[in-house]
Short mmCIF file of C-alpha atoms in Angstrom, two decimals:
data_model
loop_
_atom_site.label_atom_id
_atom_site.label_comp_id
_atom_site.label_asym_id
_atom_site.label_seq_id
_atom_site.Cartn_x
_atom_site.Cartn_y
_atom_site.Cartn_z
CA MET R 1 22.89 69.74 18.93
CA LYS R 2 24.83 67.09 20.82
CA PHE R 3 21.63 65.10 21.16
CA PHE R 4 21.06 65.31 17.39
CA VAL R 5 24.62 64.10 16.63
CA LEU R 6 24.23 61.24 19.10
CA LEU R 7 20.93 60.27 17.52
CA CYS R 8 22.52 60.27 14.05
CA LEU R 9 25.36 58.09 15.28
CA LEU R 10 22.91 55.65 16.82
CA LEU R 11 20.91 55.49 13.59
CA VAL R 12 24.05 54.97 11.50
CA GLY R 13 25.19 52.25 13.88
CA SER R 14 21.83 50.58 13.73
CA VAL R 15 21.83 50.59 9.92
CA ALA R 16 25.39 49.29 9.85
CA HIS R 17 24.46 46.56 12.30
CA GLY R 18 21.47 45.63 10.12
CA ALA R 19 23.70 45.60 7.04
CA GLU R 20 25.96 43.11 8.80
CA GLN R 21 23.01 40.95 9.83
CA VAL R 22 21.48 40.64 6.35
CA PRO R 23 24.48 38.80 4.82
CA ARG R 24 24.67 36.55 7.89
CA GLN R 25 21.01 35.66 7.56
CA ILE R 26 21.42 34.98 3.86
CA ALA R 27 24.50 32.87 4.51
CA ASP R 28 22.69 30.90 7.20
CA ARG R 29 19.75 30.21 4.89
CA GLU R 30 22.13 29.02 2.19
CA ILE R 31 23.94 26.72 4.61
CA GLN R 32 20.65 25.31 5.81
CA ARG R 33 19.43 24.70 2.24
CA LYS R 34 22.62 22.84 1.39
CA ALA R 35 22.38 20.84 4.59
CA VAL R 36 18.83 19.76 3.68
CA GLN R 37 20.12 18.63 0.29
CA ALA R 38 22.91 16.74 2.07
CA VAL R 39 20.32 14.93 4.19
CA VAL R 40 18.44 13.72 1.12
CA TRP R 41 21.59 12.86 -0.85
CA GLY R 42 23.43 11.22 2.05
CA MET R 43 20.56 9.13 3.45
CA PRO R 44 21.69 5.71 2.09
CA ALA R 45 25.25 6.18 3.38
CA VAL R 46 24.13 7.35 6.81
CA ASN R 47 21.66 4.46 6.95
CA TYR R 48 24.59 2.07 6.28
CA ASP R 49 26.86 3.72 8.83
CA LEU R 50 24.22 3.62 11.56
CA MET R 51 24.01 -0.17 11.22
CA ARG R 52 27.78 -0.54 11.10
CA GLN R 53 28.26 1.62 14.18
CA GLU R 54 25.69 -0.41 16.12
CA MET R 55 27.72 -3.52 15.34
CA LEU R 56 31.03 -1.91 16.26
CA THR R 57 29.86 -0.25 19.48
CA LYS R 58 27.30 -2.70 20.88
CA THR R 59 28.53 -6.14 19.82
CA PRO R 60 31.87 -7.98 19.63
CA GLY R 61 31.41 -8.08 15.84
CA LYS R 62 33.98 -6.51 13.54
CA VAL R 63 34.26 -5.58 9.89
CA GLY R 64 35.12 -8.75 7.97
CA GLN R 65 33.21 -10.98 10.39
CA ALA R 66 29.56 -12.10 10.52
CA ILE R 67 26.90 -11.12 13.00
CA TYR R 68 23.62 -12.99 13.10
CA TRP R 69 20.33 -13.09 14.98
CA GLY R 70 19.99 -16.56 16.49
CA ARG R 71 16.19 -16.51 16.46
CA PRO R 72 13.48 -14.94 14.29
CA LEU R 73 13.83 -11.19 14.71
CA ASP R 74 12.00 -9.50 17.56
CA TRP R 75 11.66 -5.82 18.48
CA LYS R 76 15.21 -5.63 19.83
CA ASN R 77 16.25 -5.52 16.19
CA GLN R 78 15.48 -1.88 15.45
CA THR R 79 16.71 -1.83 11.88
CA LEU R 80 14.40 -0.45 9.19
CA THR R 81 11.57 -2.77 8.05
CA PRO R 82 13.41 -6.06 8.72
CA ASN R 83 11.94 -9.51 8.05
CA PRO R 84 11.09 -11.41 11.27
CA ASP R 85 10.45 -14.63 9.33
CA ALA R 86 14.03 -15.38 8.27
CA LEU R 87 17.32 -15.81 10.10
CA TYR R 88 19.48 -12.73 9.46
CA PHE R 89 23.23 -12.77 8.90
CA MET R 90 25.12 -9.52 8.18
CA VAL R 91 28.69 -9.07 6.99
CA PHE R 92 30.25 -5.61 6.78
CA PHE R 93 33.40 -5.47 4.65
CA THR R 94 36.02 -3.09 3.32
CA THR R 95 38.39 -3.59 0.40
CA ARG R 96 40.86 -1.02 1.70
CA ASP R 97 43.48 -3.80 2.05
CA GLY R 98 42.39 -5.69 -1.05
CA PRO R 99 39.52 -7.77 -2.45
CA VAL R 100 37.19 -9.57 -0.03
CA VAL R 101 35.64 -12.99 -0.70
CA LEU R 102 32.08 -13.89 0.34
CA ASP R 103 32.11 -17.67 -0.05
CA LEU R 104 28.45 -18.73 0.01
CA PRO R 105 27.13 -22.30 0.24
CA PRO R 106 24.91 -24.07 -2.30
CA ALA R 107 21.29 -24.73 -1.49
CA GLU R 108 20.48 -28.06 0.14
CA ASN R 109 17.35 -30.20 0.26
CA ASP R 110 15.92 -28.33 3.23
CA ALA R 111 18.14 -25.24 3.32
CA SER R 112 18.54 -22.14 1.16
CA PHE R 113 19.19 -18.44 1.44
CA ASN R 114 18.44 -15.11 -0.22
CA ALA R 115 21.30 -12.61 -0.06
CA ASN R 116 21.99 -9.12 -1.33
CA ILE R 117 25.46 -7.59 -1.58
CA VAL R 118 25.68 -3.80 -1.65
CA THR R 119 28.17 -0.93 -1.38
CA ALA R 120 28.37 1.65 1.40
CA TRP R 121 25.91 3.67 -0.70
CA GLN R 122 23.63 0.61 -0.81
CA LEU R 123 24.15 0.27 -4.54
CA PRO R 124 23.33 -3.37 -5.41
CA LEU R 125 26.38 -5.34 -6.52
CA GLU R 126 24.60 -8.69 -6.79
CA ASP R 127 21.80 -10.89 -5.51
CA ALA R 128 22.81 -14.40 -4.46
CA GLY R 129 21.06 -17.55 -3.34
CA LEU R 130 18.16 -19.65 -4.52
CA HIS R 131 16.82 -16.93 -6.82
CA GLY R 132 20.07 -14.98 -7.21
CA VAL R 133 22.61 -14.93 -10.01
CA ASP R 134 23.98 -18.32 -8.83
CA LYS R 135 20.51 -19.97 -8.86
CA GLY R 136 21.19 -21.72 -5.58
CA GLN R 137 24.59 -23.07 -6.60
CA GLY R 138 26.45 -20.81 -4.18
CA GLY R 139 29.77 -19.30 -5.17
CA LYS R 140 32.85 -17.30 -4.26
CA PHE R 141 31.83 -13.67 -4.74
CA VAL R 142 34.79 -11.29 -4.73
CA ILE R 143 34.29 -7.61 -3.89
CA LEU R 144 36.86 -5.62 -5.88
CA PRO R 145 38.05 -2.15 -4.85
CA PRO R 146 37.89 0.77 -7.31
CA GLY R 147 40.43 0.47 -10.11
CA TYR R 148 41.30 -3.19 -9.45
CA THR R 149 42.64 -4.81 -12.65
CA GLU R 150 44.38 -8.01 -11.58
CA LYS R 151 43.12 -11.33 -12.93
CA LEU R 152 41.14 -13.43 -10.47
CA PRO R 153 41.72 -17.12 -9.83
CA GLU R 154 39.46 -19.55 -11.66
CA GLY R 155 36.00 -19.97 -10.11
CA PHE R 156 35.71 -16.58 -8.41
CA ILE R 157 32.82 -14.25 -9.28
CA PRO R 158 33.98 -10.59 -9.55
CA LEU R 159 31.84 -7.79 -8.16
CA GLN R 160 33.34 -4.42 -9.01
CA SER R 161 32.60 -1.71 -6.47
CA ASP R 162 33.10 2.03 -6.91
CA VAL R 163 33.82 2.49 -3.18
CA LEU R 164 35.64 0.54 -0.46
CA GLY R 165 32.97 -0.34 2.08
CA GLY R 166 29.75 -2.28 1.93
CA TYR R 167 27.82 -5.15 3.43
CA MET R 168 25.89 -8.32 2.72
CA LEU R 169 22.50 -9.23 4.15
CA LEU R 170 21.94 -12.99 4.01
CA ARG R 171 18.54 -14.40 4.97
CA SER R 172 18.77 -18.08 5.87
CA ASN R 173 15.31 -19.36 5.08
CA LEU R 174 13.18 -21.02 7.77
CA LYS R 175 10.87 -24.01 7.36
CA SER R 176 9.12 -22.92 10.56
CA HIS R 177 9.76 -20.97 13.75
CA GLY R 178 10.25 -24.22 15.68
CA ASP R 179 13.49 -24.61 17.65
CA ALA R 180 14.85 -27.42 15.45
CA ASP R 181 14.19 -25.52 12.22
CA VAL R 182 15.70 -22.34 13.65
CA GLN R 183 18.86 -24.21 14.63
CA ALA R 184 19.04 -25.85 11.21
CA SER R 185 18.80 -22.43 9.59
CA ILE R 186 21.61 -21.10 11.81
CA ASP R 187 23.83 -24.09 11.05
CA TYR R 188 23.29 -23.65 7.32
CA GLY R 189 24.02 -19.91 7.45
CA LYS R 190 27.28 -20.63 9.25
CA LYS R 191 28.51 -22.52 6.20
CA MET R 192 29.38 -19.18 4.60
CA LYS R 193 32.97 -17.97 4.75
CA VAL R 194 34.40 -14.45 4.71
CA TYR R 195 38.08 -13.87 3.96
CA SER R 196 40.48 -11.72 1.98
CA LEU R 197 41.36 -12.86 -1.52
CA SER R 198 45.02 -12.98 -0.48
CA ALA R 199 44.10 -15.73 2.02
CA ALA R 200 41.99 -17.75 -0.42
CA ALA R 201 44.44 -20.68 -0.51
CA ASN R 202 44.05 -21.22 3.23
CA PRO R 203 41.20 -19.04 4.52
CA PRO R 204 40.97 -18.43 8.28
CA GLU R 205 37.92 -19.47 10.28
CA THR R 206 35.06 -17.00 9.91
CA VAL R 207 33.97 -15.42 13.19
CA PHE R 208 30.22 -15.49 13.91
CA THR R 209 28.63 -13.42 16.70
CA ASP R 210 25.04 -13.96 17.84
CA VAL R 211 23.47 -10.56 18.57
CA LYS R 212 19.89 -11.65 19.20
CA ASP R 213 19.77 -10.11 22.69
CA VAL R 214 21.33 -6.77 21.70
CA LEU R 215 19.16 -3.68 21.32
CA PHE R 216 20.38 -2.99 17.80
CA ASP R 217 18.93 0.42 16.92
CA SER R 218 19.86 1.82 13.51
CA THR R 219 16.71 3.85 12.96
CA ILE R 220 17.40 7.26 11.44
CA LYS R 221 18.44 9.76 14.10
CA TRP R 222 16.66 12.96 13.18
CA ASP R 223 19.13 15.29 14.88
CA ALA R 224 22.46 16.96 14.14
CA SER R 225 24.34 13.66 14.70
CA PHE R 226 23.20 12.72 11.18
CA PHE R 227 26.04 14.84 9.85
CA ASP R 228 28.60 13.07 12.05
CA ASN R 229 27.66 9.81 10.35
CA LEU R 230 27.77 11.45 6.95
CA ASP R 231 31.20 12.91 7.64
CA ARG R 232 32.52 9.49 8.64
CA VAL R 233 31.50 8.00 5.29
CA VAL R 234 32.91 10.97 3.36
CA GLN R 235 36.26 10.57 5.13
CA GLU R 236 36.43 6.82 4.50
CA GLU R 237 35.16 6.47 0.96
CA PRO R 238 36.44 7.77 -2.39
CA TRP R 239 34.28 10.21 -4.28
CA ILE R 240 32.09 8.66 -6.96
CA VAL R 241 32.26 10.72 -10.16
CA ARG R 242 28.50 11.33 -10.29
CA ASP R 243 28.57 12.73 -6.72
CA ARG R 244 31.41 15.22 -7.05
CA VAL R 245 28.91 18.05 -7.35
CA MET R 246 28.43 17.57 -3.60
CA ILE R 247 32.06 18.28 -2.67
CA ASP R 248 31.64 22.06 -2.40
CA GLN R 249 28.12 21.80 -0.98
CA LEU R 250 29.37 19.65 1.90
CA LYS R 251 32.39 21.89 2.37
CA SER R 252 30.03 24.81 2.98
CA ILE R 253 28.48 22.93 5.93
CA GLY R 254 31.84 21.90 7.35
CA ILE R 255 32.28 18.42 5.86
CA GLU R 256 35.49 18.15 3.84
CA LYS R 257 37.62 15.11 3.08
CA GLY R 258 40.84 15.12 5.07
CA LYS R 259 39.64 17.69 7.60
CA PRO R 260 37.90 17.23 10.97
CA TYR R 261 34.22 18.03 11.21
CA ASN R 262 33.93 20.35 14.22
CA PRO R 263 30.80 22.51 13.93
CA ASP R 264 30.41 25.28 16.49
CA GLU R 265 27.21 25.85 18.41
CA HIS R 266 25.74 28.12 15.75
CA MET R 267 26.47 25.62 12.96
CA ARG R 268 25.00 22.81 15.05
CA SER R 269 21.80 24.80 15.41
CA LEU R 270 21.65 25.23 11.62
CA MET R 271 22.23 21.49 11.14
CA THR R 272 19.44 20.74 13.61
CA SER R 273 17.04 22.95 11.66
CA ALA R 274 18.16 21.32 8.42
CA ILE R 275 17.62 17.74 9.61
CA GLU R 276 14.16 18.71 10.89
CA GLU R 277 13.28 20.20 7.52
CA GLY R 278 14.76 17.21 5.71
CA ARG R 279 12.68 14.88 7.84
CA ALA R 280 9.49 16.81 7.12
CA LEU R 281 10.26 16.73 3.39
CA LEU R 282 10.98 13.00 3.25
CA GLU R 283 8.05 12.05 5.48
CA ALA R 284 5.64 14.13 3.40
CA ARG R 285 6.72 12.27 0.29
CA TYR R 286 6.40 8.90 2.05
CA ASP R 287 2.95 9.86 3.30
CA ALA R 288 1.91 10.65 -0.26
CA GLY R 289 2.42 6.96 -1.02
CA PHE R 290 3.82 4.88 -3.85
CA PRO R 291 2.04 3.59 -6.97
CA PRO R 292 -0.61 0.94 -6.21
CA PHE R 293 0.40 -2.62 -7.03
CA PHE R 294 -2.54 -5.05 -7.17
CA SER R 295 -4.98 -2.67 -8.87
CA GLU R 296 -5.40 1.02 -9.61
CA THR R 297 -7.31 1.47 -6.34
CA SER R 298 -5.40 -0.98 -4.13
CA ARG R 299 -4.09 0.29 -0.79
CA TRP R 300 -1.16 -2.10 -1.28
CA THR R 301 1.59 -0.30 -3.13
CA PHE R 302 4.93 -0.96 -4.76
CA PRO R 303 7.73 -0.98 -2.17
CA GLY R 304 9.18 2.22 -3.59
CA TYR R 305 9.38 4.44 -6.62
CA PRO R 306 9.72 2.84 -10.09
CA SER R 307 12.73 5.12 -10.66
CA ILE R 308 14.61 3.46 -7.78
CA ILE R 309 13.78 -0.05 -8.97
CA GLN R 310 15.08 0.82 -12.43
CA ALA R 311 18.16 2.64 -11.13
CA SER R 312 19.07 -0.36 -8.94
CA GLN R 313 18.91 -2.63 -11.96
CA HIS R 314 21.28 -0.31 -13.85
CA GLY R 315 23.77 0.38 -11.07
CA PHE R 316 22.59 4.01 -10.72
CA ASP R 317 24.51 4.66 -13.93
CA GLU R 318 21.81 5.71 -16.36
CA GLU R 319 22.79 8.50 -18.72
CA ASN R 320 19.80 10.72 -18.06
CA ALA R 321 18.62 9.70 -14.62
CA TYR R 322 19.91 9.88 -11.06
CA PRO R 323 16.90 9.72 -8.68
CA VAL R 324 18.58 11.18 -5.60
CA ASP R 325 15.36 12.51 -4.08
CA ASP R 326 13.53 9.18 -4.49
CA ARG R 327 16.57 7.37 -3.08
CA GLY R 328 16.53 9.63 -0.03
CA VAL R 329 12.93 8.67 0.72
CA THR R 330 13.67 4.97 0.20
CA TYR R 331 16.51 4.80 2.70
CA SER R 332 14.62 6.72 5.33
CA TYR R 333 12.32 3.68 5.80
CA ALA R 334 14.32 0.68 4.53
CA TYR R 335 17.78 -0.66 3.91
CA ILE R 336 19.65 -2.97 1.47
CA GLY R 337 19.59 -2.77 -2.32
CA ILE R 338 18.12 -5.47 -4.56
CA LYS R 339 19.40 -5.82 -8.10
CA ARG R 340 16.55 -7.96 -9.41
CA LEU R 341 13.51 -7.11 -7.31
CA GLY R 342 10.88 -9.78 -7.92
CA ALA R 343 13.26 -12.61 -8.77
CA GLY R 344 13.91 -13.74 -5.21
CA GLN R 345 11.46 -11.59 -3.29
CA PHE R 346 8.91 -8.83 -3.65
CA TYR R 347 7.43 -6.43 -1.12
CA SER R 348 4.22 -4.44 -0.96
CA ILE R 349 3.49 -1.69 1.55
CA SER R 350 0.20 -0.51 3.04
CA ILE R 351 -0.05 2.63 5.16
CA LEU R 352 -3.83 3.08 4.81
CA ASP R 353 -6.88 0.90 5.41
CA LYS R 354 -9.58 0.29 2.80
CA ASP R 355 -11.27 3.58 3.69
CA GLY R 356 -8.06 5.57 3.24
CA ASN R 357 -7.32 6.11 6.91
CA ALA R 358 -3.98 5.60 8.64
CA PHE R 359 -3.59 2.51 10.82
CA GLU R 360 -4.11 3.29 14.51
CA GLY R 361 -2.57 0.93 17.06
CA SER R 362 -5.61 1.35 19.32
CA LYS R 363 -7.99 -0.09 16.71
CA THR R 364 -8.40 -3.60 15.30
CA TYR R 365 -8.05 -4.45 11.61
CA GLN R 366 -8.60 -7.54 9.50
CA LEU R 367 -6.72 -8.68 6.40
CA ASN R 368 -8.05 -11.58 4.32
CA VAL R 369 -5.20 -13.35 2.51
CA PRO R 370 -6.77 -15.28 -0.38
CA PRO R 371 -5.80 -18.92 -0.86
CA ASN R 372 -3.05 -20.22 -3.12
CA VAL R 373 -0.62 -17.32 -2.81
CA PRO R 374 1.60 -17.63 -5.92
CA VAL R 375 4.98 -18.04 -4.21
CA GLU R 376 7.55 -20.84 -4.30
CA GLN R 377 8.84 -20.20 -0.78
CA TYR R 378 6.59 -18.32 1.64
CA TRP R 379 4.57 -15.18 2.25
CA SER R 380 4.32 -12.99 5.35
CA VAL R 381 2.76 -9.79 6.68
CA THR R 382 4.67 -7.63 9.17
CA ALA R 383 3.59 -4.65 11.26
CA TYR R 384 6.03 -1.76 11.81
CA ASP R 385 5.98 1.40 13.86
CA ARG R 386 4.70 4.10 11.53
CA GLU R 387 7.15 6.73 12.80
CA THR R 388 10.37 4.72 13.06
CA HIS R 389 9.70 2.05 10.37
CA ALA R 390 11.14 -0.53 12.80
CA LEU R 391 9.44 -3.41 14.58
CA ILE R 392 6.95 -2.16 17.17
CA LYS R 393 8.69 -2.09 20.54
CA ASN R 394 7.74 -4.46 23.34
CA MET R 395 5.47 -6.61 21.18
CA ALA R 396 5.64 -10.40 21.54
CA ARG R 397 5.74 -10.83 17.76
CA ALA R 398 5.60 -8.68 14.67
CA SER R 399 4.27 -10.86 11.88
CA ARG R 400 2.36 -13.87 10.66
CA SER R 401 3.55 -16.01 7.77
CA SER R 402 2.76 -19.15 5.81
CA GLN R 403 5.58 -20.81 7.78
CA ILE R 404 3.37 -20.83 10.89
CA PRO R 405 1.62 -24.23 11.01
CA GLU R 406 -0.94 -23.14 13.61
CA LEU R 407 -2.47 -20.42 11.39
CA GLN R 408 -6.23 -20.93 11.22
CA LYS R 409 -7.65 -21.22 7.71
CA ASN R 410 -11.14 -20.49 6.46
CA ALA R 411 -13.20 -23.11 4.58
CA ASP R 412 -12.09 -21.67 1.23
CA GLY R 413 -8.41 -21.84 2.20
CA SER R 414 -8.06 -18.11 2.80
CA ILE R 415 -6.58 -16.78 6.03
CA ASP R 416 -7.85 -13.87 8.13
CA LEU R 417 -5.11 -11.97 9.92
CA TYR R 418 -5.80 -9.44 12.68
CA PHE R 419 -3.82 -6.39 13.80
CA GLY R 420 -4.71 -4.61 17.01
CA PRO R 421 -4.04 -4.19 20.74
CA LYS R 422 -6.01 -7.34 21.73
CA ALA R 423 -6.38 -10.72 20.07
CA PRO R 424 -9.86 -11.53 18.73
CA ASP R 425 -11.71 -14.32 20.51
CA GLY R 426 -10.29 -17.63 19.31
CA GLY R 427 -7.98 -15.92 16.82
CA GLU R 428 -4.72 -15.47 18.71
CA ALA R 429 -2.76 -17.63 16.24
CA ASN R 430 -3.68 -15.19 13.45
CA TRP R 431 -3.09 -12.02 15.46
CA VAL R 432 -0.27 -9.45 15.30
CA PRO R 433 -0.22 -7.15 18.37
CA THR R 434 0.04 -3.36 18.05
CA ASP R 435 0.83 -0.57 20.50
CA PRO R 436 -2.41 1.34 21.26
CA MET R 437 -0.41 4.55 21.64
CA ARG R 438 1.24 4.45 18.21
CA LYS R 439 0.37 4.26 14.54
CA PHE R 440 1.63 1.38 12.43
CA GLU R 441 2.18 0.29 8.82
CA LEU R 442 2.20 -3.09 7.07
CA MET R 443 4.45 -4.89 4.62
CA PHE R 444 3.51 -7.98 2.64
CA ARG R 445 6.43 -10.16 1.57
CA ALA R 446 6.40 -12.73 -1.23
CA TYR R 447 9.48 -14.95 -1.35
CA GLY R 448 9.91 -16.77 -4.64
CA PRO R 449 6.97 -14.99 -6.33
CA THR R 450 5.79 -16.61 -9.56
CA LYS R 451 4.58 -15.11 -12.83
CA ASP R 452 0.98 -15.26 -11.64
CA PHE R 453 1.88 -12.89 -8.81
CA PHE R 454 3.10 -10.20 -11.20
CA ASP R 455 0.27 -10.85 -13.64
CA ARG R 456 -2.09 -9.99 -10.73
CA LYS R 457 -3.96 -13.28 -11.11
CA TRP R 458 -3.90 -13.33 -7.32
CA VAL R 459 -4.92 -10.11 -5.56
CA LEU R 460 -4.33 -9.20 -1.92
CA THR R 461 -7.38 -7.51 -0.40
CA ASP R 462 -7.25 -4.19 1.41
CA VAL R 463 -7.15 -4.10 5.20
CA VAL R 464 -10.46 -3.26 6.87
CA LYS R 465 -11.12 -1.79 10.31
CA VAL R 466 -13.32 -4.12 12.37
CA ARG R 467 -13.18 -2.49 15.81
CA ASP R 468 -12.50 1.00 17.20
#
């Protein structure tokens, strides 16, 4: 009898224990689902914060100053799909203490720039420079904080932001990679000024920091630290009306404005599972590819989803569209926002060769660039690490461009470029090295593309494998 009673008690206890576990399992699954959604939704802000934190922790640069890379970018710049054929200047700003002025120089005979100004959510505020809103005239662009209503002085260009933070990427264009042209590009870029509107009458000297030798790694960290970056942005920035649906969702994973984010070990494990699932989701969508650009069968695609291009042009403020999922994919492999894609520059991505196979760093590929590329400035092709979307580590160079005078041309004016672990015989000038242990991807850039480019009167050929 005693044995029977004991058995009943054990069974009751077991059932009770199971009843307790079911709600916990359900709650954990719900937390994980919301965390995955937070990964997709928060990607552009985390992307921004990763770059900002690299500046703040690895360089002397500060918010309100300018950092720049004093030579064409090499692999030490581990940002997402950067351009190694321009001189990069970056300015992070905040309007917490009032409007900030980005005073940009006019184009000169042999000097110009392409710049994009965005918010902390990488929402495009404006494009500036030779093909920007100023058409190369330069200007005093003023970033205004939310709710700012005061009248600006004459000659200032207002850019109304819905948050406090943001940054500008300014590409000082290069005539060539030669030392003299690089220095000229640096000197021109340093003609920009950054100051608060309150100091406009007598602006202080802008501080410039050369970070060319810094390992600047802002690739997406696919671990639980993602949520630390996300929390930082949530704490610093006001809620945008269209995003308030996320307030409770983030609260359920421990991120709440005005409160510290201190997940325990169990919550950290859930966040780790969520970031892994989010990564798999975003990478699967990237692997599926974007719409083809040059033809219906071209392996060269648009640089992203049409929905993102349209949303960027409308300030992500369309009445019946808010492409959060597409935006999440976009900022897992790239950064910056462009308001008028195609006016100053256009990009095309290839992740597959002509036969539909992924690019292997151990194999050699050939790309024929037809003559007379319809661009007013220059074109380039860059190889990136397929997994990180950054420049391939430890490679001597990452791209070839029309700025390179030693490029060998064919009799018809076309140019054959090669990608692989070893240079072809006699073709080193046209070769981009790859890591034989890693896959890679390609991006074609057209700076100053003309109407013929978008009318597809010029067509970039698919990449072909020429050696295993």
